């Protein structure tokens, strides 16, 4: 056979093991499967495992066909993105307390290129903090939603002027799916 | 004293007991306190207790001063709203399985007055269902977010034509806080 033992290209990829173990027969990963996979792979390291809500957000971020699940290419893309966030978070969390401060979170979002007013930044940080601290799980949930919402906005801001007009149905369909 | 034993009007309210027990010295309820309170009051009945994320959404829905917590009036308002949703959910969940079907969810949202396209409705239901079923916790999370996002949209749709224009910063500040 031209491609013994698997799909072309997928065989050598070490991530494919994780993916195929959880994706099962349908070849797609649901939020529950993603949670199990990230926990098994000890992705969070010393941090608390991701909750199901965060896993749903991750799938929503890359689920372009709106199937509610992920194929291997989307899975690889997700892995790369959340690894980068993890490195960033660990660099901030120098004392390995598992949390970062609002001020550090603010700097992290700014360094990712988000230009937000202090008011908007405060809303975000308040929403994702617990007793004044941000956990890794909340940090990732925040990054996923900020990325997805910015992307949705950009698609509707065709003149790239920072202004977009939404129909109610489109606004709800977009924002409720994230 | 004119009002022995407490604040005017608050004394007779049976809810005040729950509120004051969790609100503590600062007189405000945080997401963690709300979760403890709803669990203690056995609010979910036979259903799974609310997760912290849903409690955060509930507080965000009524937190007009953006403090991240709730006073007694907001608490009472929340209690009324989620009680109505619970009655609705229980009426749908006739076999007490703890979940409802997408079709029932669709009818529930329509009966609340939301006019959404089948596409938007599908996005919402996919986002809030798990293996084709919607739990009480997810149902409440969905109702809270739909209500909050609709309200935010309405405030910006001054002509009430179903169209609203957002600046990027406002869009992110609004949608990320919900």
Short mmCIF file of C-alpha atoms in Angstrom, two decimals:
data_model
loop_
_atom_site.label_atom_id
_atom_site.label_comp_id
_atom_site.label_asym_id
_atom_site.label_seq_id
_atom_site.Cartn_x
_atom_site.Cartn_y
_atom_site.Cartn_z
CA UNK A 1 0.00 0.00 0.00
CA UNK A 2 1.15 3.49 -0.67
CA UNK A 3 0.48 4.63 2.87
CA UNK A 4 0.82 1.66 5.16
CA UNK A 5 -0.59 2.00 8.61
CA UNK A 6 -2.53 5.20 8.37
CA UNK A 7 -3.40 8.39 6.61
CA UNK A 8 -0.63 10.10 4.62
CA UNK A 9 1.44 12.42 6.76
CA UNK A 10 -0.43 11.67 9.92
CA UNK A 11 1.64 8.69 10.89
CA UNK A 12 4.76 10.53 11.98
CA UNK A 13 3.00 13.23 13.89
CA UNK A 14 3.35 12.50 17.62
CA UNK A 15 0.13 14.39 18.29
CA UNK A 16 -1.78 11.95 16.12
CA UNK A 17 -1.52 9.37 18.90
CA UNK A 18 -3.37 11.60 21.34
CA UNK A 19 -5.86 12.59 18.70
CA UNK A 20 -6.71 9.11 17.42
CA UNK A 21 -6.95 7.71 20.94
CA UNK A 22 -9.75 10.10 21.82
CA UNK A 23 -11.36 10.82 18.47
CA UNK A 24 -12.60 7.25 18.17
CA UNK A 25 -14.46 5.93 15.18
CA UNK A 26 -15.97 9.16 13.94
CA UNK A 27 -12.52 10.82 13.62
CA UNK A 28 -13.71 13.91 15.47
CA UNK A 29 -13.08 15.21 18.99
CA UNK A 30 -16.00 16.51 21.07
CA UNK A 31 -15.63 18.80 24.09
CA UNK A 32 -15.79 15.84 26.50
CA UNK A 33 -13.16 13.96 24.48
CA UNK A 34 -10.92 17.04 24.34
CA UNK A 35 -11.15 17.42 28.11
CA UNK A 36 -10.20 13.77 28.62
CA UNK A 37 -7.34 14.08 26.14
CA UNK A 38 -5.83 17.23 27.64
CA UNK A 39 -6.10 15.70 31.11
CA UNK A 40 -4.48 12.41 30.01
CA UNK A 41 -1.69 14.25 28.21
CA UNK A 42 -1.18 16.19 31.47
CA UNK A 43 -1.36 19.31 29.38
CA UNK A 44 -2.07 21.57 32.34
CA UNK A 45 1.02 20.23 34.15
CA UNK A 46 0.81 21.38 37.76
CA UNK A 47 -2.27 23.46 36.96
CA UNK A 48 -5.87 22.36 37.47
CA UNK A 49 -7.29 20.46 34.45
CA UNK A 50 -9.47 22.42 32.03
CA UNK A 51 -13.15 22.45 32.79
CA UNK A 52 -15.65 21.33 30.18
CA UNK A 53 -16.79 24.88 29.47
CA UNK A 54 -13.24 25.90 28.49
CA UNK A 55 -12.97 22.83 26.24
CA UNK A 56 -16.18 23.82 24.50
CA UNK A 57 -14.77 27.29 23.93
CA UNK A 58 -11.61 25.79 22.43
CA UNK A 59 -13.60 23.68 20.01
CA UNK A 60 -15.83 26.63 19.10
CA UNK A 61 -12.75 28.72 18.29
CA UNK A 62 -11.63 26.37 15.53
CA UNK A 63 -14.87 24.70 14.55
CA UNK A 64 -15.33 26.34 11.18
CA UNK A 65 -17.93 23.87 9.98
CA UNK A 66 -19.98 24.38 13.17
CA UNK A 67 -20.10 20.65 13.79
CA UNK A 68 -19.39 20.99 17.52
CA UNK A 69 -16.29 18.81 17.14
CA UNK A 70 -12.77 18.93 15.70
CA UNK A 71 -10.79 17.05 13.04
CA UNK A 72 -7.02 16.40 13.25
CA UNK A 73 -5.91 19.61 11.54
CA UNK A 74 -7.99 21.73 13.89
CA UNK A 75 -6.68 19.69 16.80
CA UNK A 76 -3.07 20.41 15.79
CA UNK A 77 -3.81 24.10 15.42
CA UNK A 78 -5.42 24.17 18.85
CA UNK A 79 -2.46 22.38 20.42
CA UNK A 80 -0.06 24.99 19.02
CA UNK A 81 -2.17 27.91 20.18
CA UNK A 82 -2.77 26.69 23.72
CA UNK A 83 0.86 25.68 24.10
CA UNK A 84 1.87 29.25 23.33
CA UNK A 85 -0.62 30.53 25.92
CA UNK A 86 0.69 28.05 28.46
CA UNK A 87 4.29 29.20 27.96
CA UNK A 88 3.12 32.75 28.37
CA UNK A 89 1.17 31.97 31.52
CA UNK A 90 4.04 30.02 33.09
CA UNK A 91 6.44 32.87 32.36
CA UNK A 92 4.11 35.19 34.31
CA UNK A 93 3.45 32.76 37.14
CA UNK A 94 7.00 32.82 38.45
CA UNK A 95 6.14 31.53 41.92
CA UNK A 96 4.05 28.63 40.45
CA UNK A 97 1.06 29.67 42.52
CA UNK A 98 -1.22 28.63 39.63
CA UNK A 99 -2.61 32.13 39.27
CA UNK A 100 -1.56 35.49 37.86
CA UNK A 101 -2.46 39.04 38.91
CA UNK A 102 -4.81 41.38 37.02
CA UNK A 103 -1.85 43.60 36.19
CA UNK A 104 0.04 40.69 34.60
CA UNK A 105 -3.08 39.63 32.72
CA UNK A 106 -3.44 43.17 31.41
CA UNK A 107 0.15 43.15 30.16
CA UNK A 108 -0.29 39.70 28.62
CA UNK A 109 -3.34 40.75 26.60
CA UNK A 110 -1.61 43.95 25.50
CA UNK A 111 1.48 42.05 24.42
CA UNK A 112 -0.75 39.78 22.29
CA UNK A 113 -1.66 42.91 20.34
CA UNK A 114 -5.11 43.67 21.77
CA UNK A 115 -5.67 47.41 21.97
CA UNK A 116 -8.37 47.93 24.59
CA UNK A 117 -9.42 50.82 26.80
CA UNK A 118 -8.80 50.50 30.55
CA UNK A 119 -12.60 50.12 30.96
CA UNK A 120 -12.87 47.18 28.57
CA UNK A 121 -9.75 45.62 30.08
CA UNK A 122 -11.24 45.94 33.56
CA UNK A 123 -14.49 44.27 32.45
CA UNK A 124 -12.56 41.35 31.02
CA UNK A 125 -10.28 40.90 33.99
CA UNK A 126 -13.14 41.17 36.48
CA UNK A 127 -15.05 38.53 34.55
CA UNK A 128 -12.15 36.09 34.48
CA UNK A 129 -10.73 36.57 37.94
CA UNK A 130 -11.62 34.96 41.21
CA UNK A 131 -10.75 36.84 44.40
CA UNK A 132 -8.43 39.07 42.42
CA UNK A 133 -6.47 36.25 40.77
CA UNK A 134 -6.66 34.57 37.35
CA UNK A 135 -6.20 30.78 37.07
CA UNK A 136 -4.73 29.05 34.01
CA UNK A 137 -8.12 27.65 33.04
CA UNK A 138 -9.73 31.10 33.13
CA UNK A 139 -6.77 32.61 31.35
CA UNK A 140 -7.21 30.18 28.46
CA UNK A 141 -11.00 30.69 28.40
CA UNK A 142 -10.42 34.43 28.23
CA UNK A 143 -7.82 34.16 25.44
CA UNK A 144 -10.06 31.86 23.39
CA UNK A 145 -13.08 34.12 23.64
CA UNK A 146 -11.10 37.30 23.00
CA UNK A 147 -9.52 35.77 19.93
CA UNK A 148 -12.82 34.43 18.58
CA UNK A 149 -14.79 37.62 19.21
CA UNK A 150 -12.07 39.78 17.68
CA UNK A 151 -12.06 37.57 14.59
CA UNK A 152 -15.85 37.76 14.26
CA UNK A 153 -15.73 41.52 14.63
CA UNK A 154 -12.95 41.87 12.07
CA UNK A 155 -14.95 39.89 9.49
CA UNK A 156 -17.75 42.45 9.83
CA UNK A 157 -15.47 45.50 9.95
CA UNK A 158 -14.63 45.44 6.27
CA UNK A 159 -13.13 48.93 6.19
CA UNK A 160 -10.90 47.95 9.15
CA UNK A 161 -11.95 51.10 10.98
CA UNK A 162 -12.81 49.46 14.29
CA UNK A 163 -16.56 49.77 13.66
CA UNK A 164 -18.99 47.02 12.70
CA UNK A 165 -22.72 46.77 12.17
CA UNK A 166 -24.64 43.67 13.19
CA UNK A 167 -28.13 42.38 12.51
CA UNK A 168 -29.67 41.07 15.74
CA UNK A 169 -29.83 37.50 14.47
CA UNK A 170 -26.19 37.56 13.38
CA UNK A 171 -25.09 39.18 16.64
CA UNK A 172 -26.80 36.49 18.71
CA UNK A 173 -25.70 33.63 16.45
CA UNK A 174 -22.06 34.78 16.71
CA UNK A 175 -21.78 35.73 20.31
CA UNK A 176 -23.87 32.87 21.71
CA UNK A 177 -21.76 30.29 19.90
CA UNK A 178 -18.60 31.49 21.70
CA UNK B 1 -35.86 52.00 66.93
CA UNK B 2 -37.98 52.59 63.90
CA UNK B 3 -36.82 49.39 62.24
CA UNK B 4 -35.83 46.92 64.91
CA UNK B 5 -33.75 43.99 63.87
CA UNK B 6 -32.72 44.90 60.38
CA UNK B 7 -33.14 46.98 57.29
CA UNK B 8 -36.62 48.26 56.49
CA UNK B 9 -38.62 45.75 54.54
CA UNK B 10 -35.91 43.18 54.45
CA UNK B 11 -36.88 41.50 57.69
CA UNK B 12 -40.00 39.73 56.44
CA UNK B 13 -38.48 38.56 53.22
CA UNK B 14 -37.70 34.83 53.51
CA UNK B 15 -35.00 35.20 50.89
CA UNK B 16 -33.11 37.60 53.10
CA UNK B 17 -32.02 34.69 55.28
CA UNK B 18 -30.29 32.98 52.38
CA UNK B 19 -28.82 36.23 51.20
CA UNK B 20 -27.43 37.44 54.52
CA UNK B 21 -26.02 34.00 55.35
CA UNK B 22 -23.80 34.06 52.28
CA UNK B 23 -23.25 37.76 51.65
CA UNK B 24 -21.27 38.13 54.84
CA UNK B 25 -19.89 41.39 56.10
CA UNK B 26 -19.58 43.21 52.81
CA UNK B 27 -23.30 42.74 52.04
CA UNK B 28 -22.54 41.47 48.55
CA UNK B 29 -22.63 38.03 46.98
CA UNK B 30 -19.74 36.88 44.76
CA UNK B 31 -19.97 34.05 42.23
CA UNK B 32 -18.48 31.56 44.72
CA UNK B 33 -20.96 32.67 47.41
CA UNK B 34 -23.88 32.44 44.99
CA UNK B 35 -22.87 28.91 44.04
CA UNK B 36 -22.71 27.90 47.73
CA UNK B 37 -26.05 29.56 48.41
CA UNK B 38 -27.92 27.95 45.51
CA UNK B 39 -26.45 24.57 46.46
CA UNK B 40 -27.39 24.96 50.16
CA UNK B 41 -30.89 26.10 49.27
CA UNK B 42 -31.11 22.98 47.08
CA UNK B 43 -32.23 25.26 44.32
CA UNK B 44 -31.47 22.76 41.58
CA UNK B 45 -33.59 20.13 43.32
CA UNK B 46 -32.85 16.78 41.71
CA UNK B 47 -30.70 18.51 39.08
CA UNK B 48 -26.93 18.87 39.23
CA UNK B 49 -25.79 22.00 41.14
CA UNK B 50 -24.82 25.04 39.08
CA UNK B 51 -21.20 25.26 38.10
CA UNK B 52 -19.18 28.36 38.95
CA UNK B 53 -19.19 29.59 35.37
CA UNK B 54 -23.00 29.68 35.34
CA UNK B 55 -23.00 31.56 38.67
CA UNK B 56 -20.64 34.14 37.19
CA UNK B 57 -23.00 34.57 34.26
CA UNK B 58 -25.93 35.08 36.64
CA UNK B 59 -24.08 37.78 38.54
CA UNK B 60 -22.97 39.45 35.33
CA UNK B 61 -26.58 39.59 34.13
CA UNK B 62 -27.67 41.79 37.03
CA UNK B 63 -24.42 43.44 38.01
CA UNK B 64 -25.21 46.92 36.78
CA UNK B 65 -22.42 48.58 38.73
CA UNK B 66 -19.88 46.08 37.34
CA UNK B 67 -18.67 45.23 40.82
CA UNK B 68 -18.54 41.50 40.14
CA UNK B 69 -20.97 40.90 43.02
CA UNK B 70 -24.66 41.38 43.89
CA UNK B 71 -26.66 43.28 46.51
CA UNK B 72 -29.97 42.04 47.98
CA UNK B 73 -32.25 43.65 45.38
CA UNK B 74 -30.27 42.09 42.54
CA UNK B 75 -30.30 38.80 44.42
CA UNK B 76 -34.11 38.88 44.71
CA UNK B 77 -34.44 39.70 41.03
CA UNK B 78 -32.14 36.82 40.12
CA UNK B 79 -34.11 34.42 42.33
CA UNK B 80 -37.35 35.33 40.56
CA UNK B 81 -35.85 34.97 37.10
CA UNK B 82 -34.15 31.64 37.65
CA UNK B 83 -37.21 30.25 39.42
CA UNK B 84 -39.25 30.98 36.32
CA UNK B 85 -36.65 29.24 34.16
CA UNK B 86 -36.64 26.27 36.49
CA UNK B 87 -40.42 25.90 36.30
CA UNK B 88 -40.15 26.06 32.54
CA UNK B 89 -37.40 23.47 32.43
CA UNK B 90 -39.23 21.09 34.76
CA UNK B 91 -42.37 21.38 32.66
CA UNK B 92 -40.35 20.26 29.63
CA UNK B 93 -38.42 17.55 31.44
CA UNK B 94 -41.46 15.35 32.05
CA UNK B 95 -39.52 12.13 32.59
CA UNK B 96 -37.16 13.87 35.10
CA UNK B 97 -34.13 12.73 33.13
CA UNK B 98 -32.41 16.02 34.00
CA UNK B 99 -32.10 17.00 30.35
CA UNK B 100 -34.27 18.33 27.55
CA UNK B 101 -34.10 17.85 23.79
CA UNK B 102 -32.94 20.43 21.24
CA UNK B 103 -36.48 20.60 19.90
CA UNK B 104 -37.87 21.45 23.35
CA UNK B 105 -35.11 24.00 23.90
CA UNK B 106 -35.98 25.61 20.58
CA UNK B 107 -39.65 25.87 21.60
CA UNK B 108 -38.70 27.22 25.04
CA UNK B 109 -36.57 30.04 23.59
CA UNK B 110 -39.27 30.88 21.05
CA UNK B 111 -41.94 30.98 23.76
CA UNK B 112 -39.76 33.46 25.71
CA UNK B 113 -40.15 35.81 22.75
CA UNK B 114 -36.80 35.36 21.04
CA UNK B 115 -37.18 35.58 17.27
CA UNK B 116 -34.20 33.81 15.79
CA UNK B 117 -33.44 32.16 12.46
CA UNK B 118 -33.08 28.38 12.40
CA UNK B 119 -29.32 28.94 11.81
CA UNK B 120 -28.86 31.09 14.92
CA UNK B 121 -31.02 28.71 16.95
CA UNK B 122 -28.89 25.77 15.80
CA UNK B 123 -25.67 27.56 16.81
CA UNK B 124 -27.06 28.21 20.27
CA UNK B 125 -28.38 24.73 20.82
CA UNK B 126 -25.19 23.08 19.57
CA UNK B 127 -23.16 25.26 21.91
CA UNK B 128 -25.28 24.38 24.94
CA UNK B 129 -25.94 20.73 24.36
CA UNK B 130 -23.93 17.70 25.27
CA UNK B 131 -24.46 14.53 23.25
CA UNK B 132 -27.67 15.99 21.89
CA UNK B 133 -29.18 16.87 25.29
CA UNK B 134 -29.38 20.09 27.33
CA UNK B 135 -28.89 19.95 31.11
CA UNK B 136 -30.53 22.39 33.53
CA UNK B 137 -27.21 24.11 34.22
CA UNK B 138 -26.56 24.69 30.52
CA UNK B 139 -30.15 25.76 29.99
CA UNK B 140 -29.79 28.48 32.62
CA UNK B 141 -26.39 29.54 31.27
CA UNK B 142 -27.94 29.84 27.82
CA UNK B 143 -30.95 31.82 29.06
CA UNK B 144 -28.73 34.21 31.03
CA UNK B 145 -26.43 34.92 28.13
CA UNK B 146 -29.26 35.26 25.62
CA UNK B 147 -31.06 37.71 27.87
CA UNK B 148 -27.92 39.76 28.58
CA UNK B 149 -26.74 39.89 24.97
CA UNK B 150 -30.22 40.82 23.73
CA UNK B 151 -30.38 43.64 26.28
CA UNK B 152 -26.95 44.95 25.27
CA UNK B 153 -27.93 44.85 21.63
CA UNK B 154 -31.22 46.63 22.27
CA UNK B 155 -29.44 49.46 24.06
CA UNK B 156 -27.40 50.05 20.92
CA UNK B 157 -30.29 49.56 18.48
CA UNK B 158 -31.92 52.87 19.22
CA UNK B 159 -34.26 52.83 16.25
CA UNK B 160 -35.42 49.34 17.30
CA UNK B 161 -34.82 48.08 13.77
CA UNK B 162 -32.82 45.01 14.70
CA UNK B 163 -29.53 46.59 13.60
CA UNK B 164 -26.75 47.95 15.82
CA UNK B 165 -23.31 49.41 15.25
CA UNK B 166 -20.47 48.69 17.68
CA UNK B 167 -17.03 50.16 18.18
CA UNK B 168 -14.50 47.35 18.66
CA UNK B 169 -13.72 48.35 22.23
CA UNK B 170 -17.41 48.45 23.19
CA UNK B 171 -18.10 45.16 21.42
CA UNK B 172 -15.32 43.41 23.34
CA UNK B 173 -16.14 45.09 26.65
CA UNK B 174 -19.79 43.97 26.36
CA UNK B 175 -19.47 40.50 25.01
CA UNK B 176 -16.43 39.49 27.09
CA UNK B 177 -18.15 40.48 30.31
CA UNK B 178 -21.01 38.03 29.63
#
